Tab-separated table of C-alpha atoms in Angstrom:
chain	number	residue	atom	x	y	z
A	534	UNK	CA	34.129	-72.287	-15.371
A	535	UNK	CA	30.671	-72.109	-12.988
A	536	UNK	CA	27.173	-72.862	-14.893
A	537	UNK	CA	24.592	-70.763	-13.378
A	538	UNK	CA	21.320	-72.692	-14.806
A	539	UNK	CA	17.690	-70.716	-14.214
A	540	UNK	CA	13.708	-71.154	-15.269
A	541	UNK	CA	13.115	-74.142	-13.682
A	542	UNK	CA	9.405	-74.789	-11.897
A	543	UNK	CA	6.187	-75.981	-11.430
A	544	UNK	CA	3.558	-76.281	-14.872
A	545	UNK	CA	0.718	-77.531	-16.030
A	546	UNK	CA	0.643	-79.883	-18.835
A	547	UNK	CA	0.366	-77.929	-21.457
A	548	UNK	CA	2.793	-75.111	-20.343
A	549	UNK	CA	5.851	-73.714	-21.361
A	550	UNK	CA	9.429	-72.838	-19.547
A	551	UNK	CA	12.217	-71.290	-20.752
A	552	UNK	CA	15.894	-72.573	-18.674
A	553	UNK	CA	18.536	-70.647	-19.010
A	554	UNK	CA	22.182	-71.553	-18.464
A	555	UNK	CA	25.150	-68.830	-17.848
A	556	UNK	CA	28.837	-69.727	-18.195
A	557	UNK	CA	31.769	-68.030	-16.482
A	558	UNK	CA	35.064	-67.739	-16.615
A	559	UNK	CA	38.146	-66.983	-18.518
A	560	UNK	CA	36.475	-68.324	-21.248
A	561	UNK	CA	37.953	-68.469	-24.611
A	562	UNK	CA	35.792	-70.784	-26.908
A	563	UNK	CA	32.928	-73.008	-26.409
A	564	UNK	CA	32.644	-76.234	-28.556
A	565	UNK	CA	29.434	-78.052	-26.689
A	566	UNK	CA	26.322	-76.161	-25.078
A	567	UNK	CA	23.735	-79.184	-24.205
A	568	UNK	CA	21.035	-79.806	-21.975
A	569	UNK	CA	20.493	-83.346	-19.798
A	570	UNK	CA	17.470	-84.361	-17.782
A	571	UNK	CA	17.437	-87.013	-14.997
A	572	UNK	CA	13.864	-88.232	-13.973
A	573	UNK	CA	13.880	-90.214	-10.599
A	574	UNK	CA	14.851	-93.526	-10.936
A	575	UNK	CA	15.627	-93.490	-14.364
A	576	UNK	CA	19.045	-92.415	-16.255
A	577	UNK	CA	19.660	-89.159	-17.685
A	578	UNK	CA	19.393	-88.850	-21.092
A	579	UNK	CA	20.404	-85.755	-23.402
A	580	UNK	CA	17.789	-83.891	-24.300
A	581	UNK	CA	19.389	-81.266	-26.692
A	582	UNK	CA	22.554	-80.187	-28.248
A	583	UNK	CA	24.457	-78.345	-30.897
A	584	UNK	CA	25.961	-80.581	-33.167
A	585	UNK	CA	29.999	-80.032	-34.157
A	586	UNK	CA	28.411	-78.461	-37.588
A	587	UNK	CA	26.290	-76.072	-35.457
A	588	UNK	CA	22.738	-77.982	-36.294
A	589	UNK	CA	20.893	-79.178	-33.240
A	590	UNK	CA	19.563	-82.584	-32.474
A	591	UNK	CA	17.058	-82.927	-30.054
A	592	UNK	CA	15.444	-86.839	-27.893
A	593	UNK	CA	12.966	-88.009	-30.109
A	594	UNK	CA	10.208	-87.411	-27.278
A	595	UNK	CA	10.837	-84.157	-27.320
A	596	UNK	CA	11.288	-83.305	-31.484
A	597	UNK	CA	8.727	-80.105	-32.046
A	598	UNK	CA	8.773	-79.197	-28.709
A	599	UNK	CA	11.401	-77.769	-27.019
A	600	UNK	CA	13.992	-75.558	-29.203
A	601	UNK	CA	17.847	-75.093	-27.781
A	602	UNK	CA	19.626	-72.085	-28.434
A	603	UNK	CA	22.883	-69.634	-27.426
A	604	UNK	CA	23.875	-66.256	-27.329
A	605	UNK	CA	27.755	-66.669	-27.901
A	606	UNK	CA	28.124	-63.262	-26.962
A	607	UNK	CA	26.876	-64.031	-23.530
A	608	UNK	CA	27.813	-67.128	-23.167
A	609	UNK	CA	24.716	-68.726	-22.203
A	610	UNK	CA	22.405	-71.262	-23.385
A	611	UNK	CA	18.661	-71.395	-23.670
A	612	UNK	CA	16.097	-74.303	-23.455
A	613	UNK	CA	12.370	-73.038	-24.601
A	614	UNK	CA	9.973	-76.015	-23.251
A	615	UNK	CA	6.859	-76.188	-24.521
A	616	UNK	CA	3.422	-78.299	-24.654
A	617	UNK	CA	5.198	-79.882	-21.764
A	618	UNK	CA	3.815	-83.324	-20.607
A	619	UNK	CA	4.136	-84.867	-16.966
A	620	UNK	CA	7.145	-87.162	-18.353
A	621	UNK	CA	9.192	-83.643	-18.459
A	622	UNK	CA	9.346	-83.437	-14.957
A	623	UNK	CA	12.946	-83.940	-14.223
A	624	UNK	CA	16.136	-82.129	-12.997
A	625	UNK	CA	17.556	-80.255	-16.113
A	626	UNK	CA	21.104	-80.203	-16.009
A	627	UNK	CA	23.252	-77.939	-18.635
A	628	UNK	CA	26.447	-79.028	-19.777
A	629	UNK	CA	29.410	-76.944	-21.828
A	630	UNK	CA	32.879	-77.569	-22.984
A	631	UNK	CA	35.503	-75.346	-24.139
A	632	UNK	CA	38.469	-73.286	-23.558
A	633	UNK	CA	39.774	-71.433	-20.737
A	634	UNK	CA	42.538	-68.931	-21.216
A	635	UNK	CA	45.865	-67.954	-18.977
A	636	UNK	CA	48.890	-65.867	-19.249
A	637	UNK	CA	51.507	-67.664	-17.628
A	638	UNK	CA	54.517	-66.081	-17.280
A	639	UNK	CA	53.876	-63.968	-19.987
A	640	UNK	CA	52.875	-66.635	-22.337
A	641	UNK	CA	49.000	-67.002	-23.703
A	642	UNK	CA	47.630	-70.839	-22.402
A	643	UNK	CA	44.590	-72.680	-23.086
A	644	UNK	CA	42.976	-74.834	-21.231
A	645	UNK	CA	40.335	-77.350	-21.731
A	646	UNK	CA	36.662	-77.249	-19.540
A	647	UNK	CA	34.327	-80.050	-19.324
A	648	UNK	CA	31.617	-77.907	-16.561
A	649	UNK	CA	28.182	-78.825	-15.458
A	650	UNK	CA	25.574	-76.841	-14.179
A	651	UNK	CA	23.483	-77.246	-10.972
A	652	UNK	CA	20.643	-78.637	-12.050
A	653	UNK	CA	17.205	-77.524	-12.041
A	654	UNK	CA	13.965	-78.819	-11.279
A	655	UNK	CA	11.329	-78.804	-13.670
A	656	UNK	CA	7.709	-80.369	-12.709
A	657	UNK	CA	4.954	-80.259	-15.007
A	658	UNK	CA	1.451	-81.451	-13.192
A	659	UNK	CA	-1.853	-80.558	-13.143
């Protein structure tokens, strides 16, 4: 399964962004759609996700600000960023998990996926 992640660039404090993250594949389900960030020289930390009862959960820094969603039909996920602060600025990395699907010799197989995106730079400065 390839990520294709988009939307990341250069704002002012203030500002909004919207990432985007495409899956494909033979997909057949998707249990996790989340979002990472990795500042320089610090870890990465998750930043959103869908929780197993389809709630999200979001870093405390960023509660109220940014809002994660998916279109299931496209399999993609979405990141809106708002009021976005200098400590943003990162490289925003999606992350999904699922199922692939195969038909080996005649017979239907799944397959688990554990993908990452790309990554994509986000900078928020004045």
């Amino acid at each position: 399964v390839q990520l294709q992640a988009s939307g990341g660039g250069l704002v002012q404090p203030g500002g909004s962004l919207r990432l985007s993250c495409a899956a494909s594949g033979k997909i057949f389900s998707i249990n996790a759609m989340d979002w990472y960030r990795q500042a320089p020289g610090k870890q990465g930390e998750l930043v959103a996700t869908f929780t197993s009862g389809g709630n999200t959960n979001y870093l405390d820094s960023v509660k109220g600000r940014f809002t994660i969603s998916r279109d299931n039909a496209k399999n993609t996920v979405y990141l809106q960023m708002n009021s976005l602060k200098p400590e943003d600025t990162a490289v925003y990395y999606c992350h999904v998990k699922g199922d692939v699907y195969e038909v080996v010799l005649g017979i239907f197989e799944l397959t688990a996926f554990d993908s990452w995106g790309q990554g994509t730079q986000v900078t928020v400065s004045s």
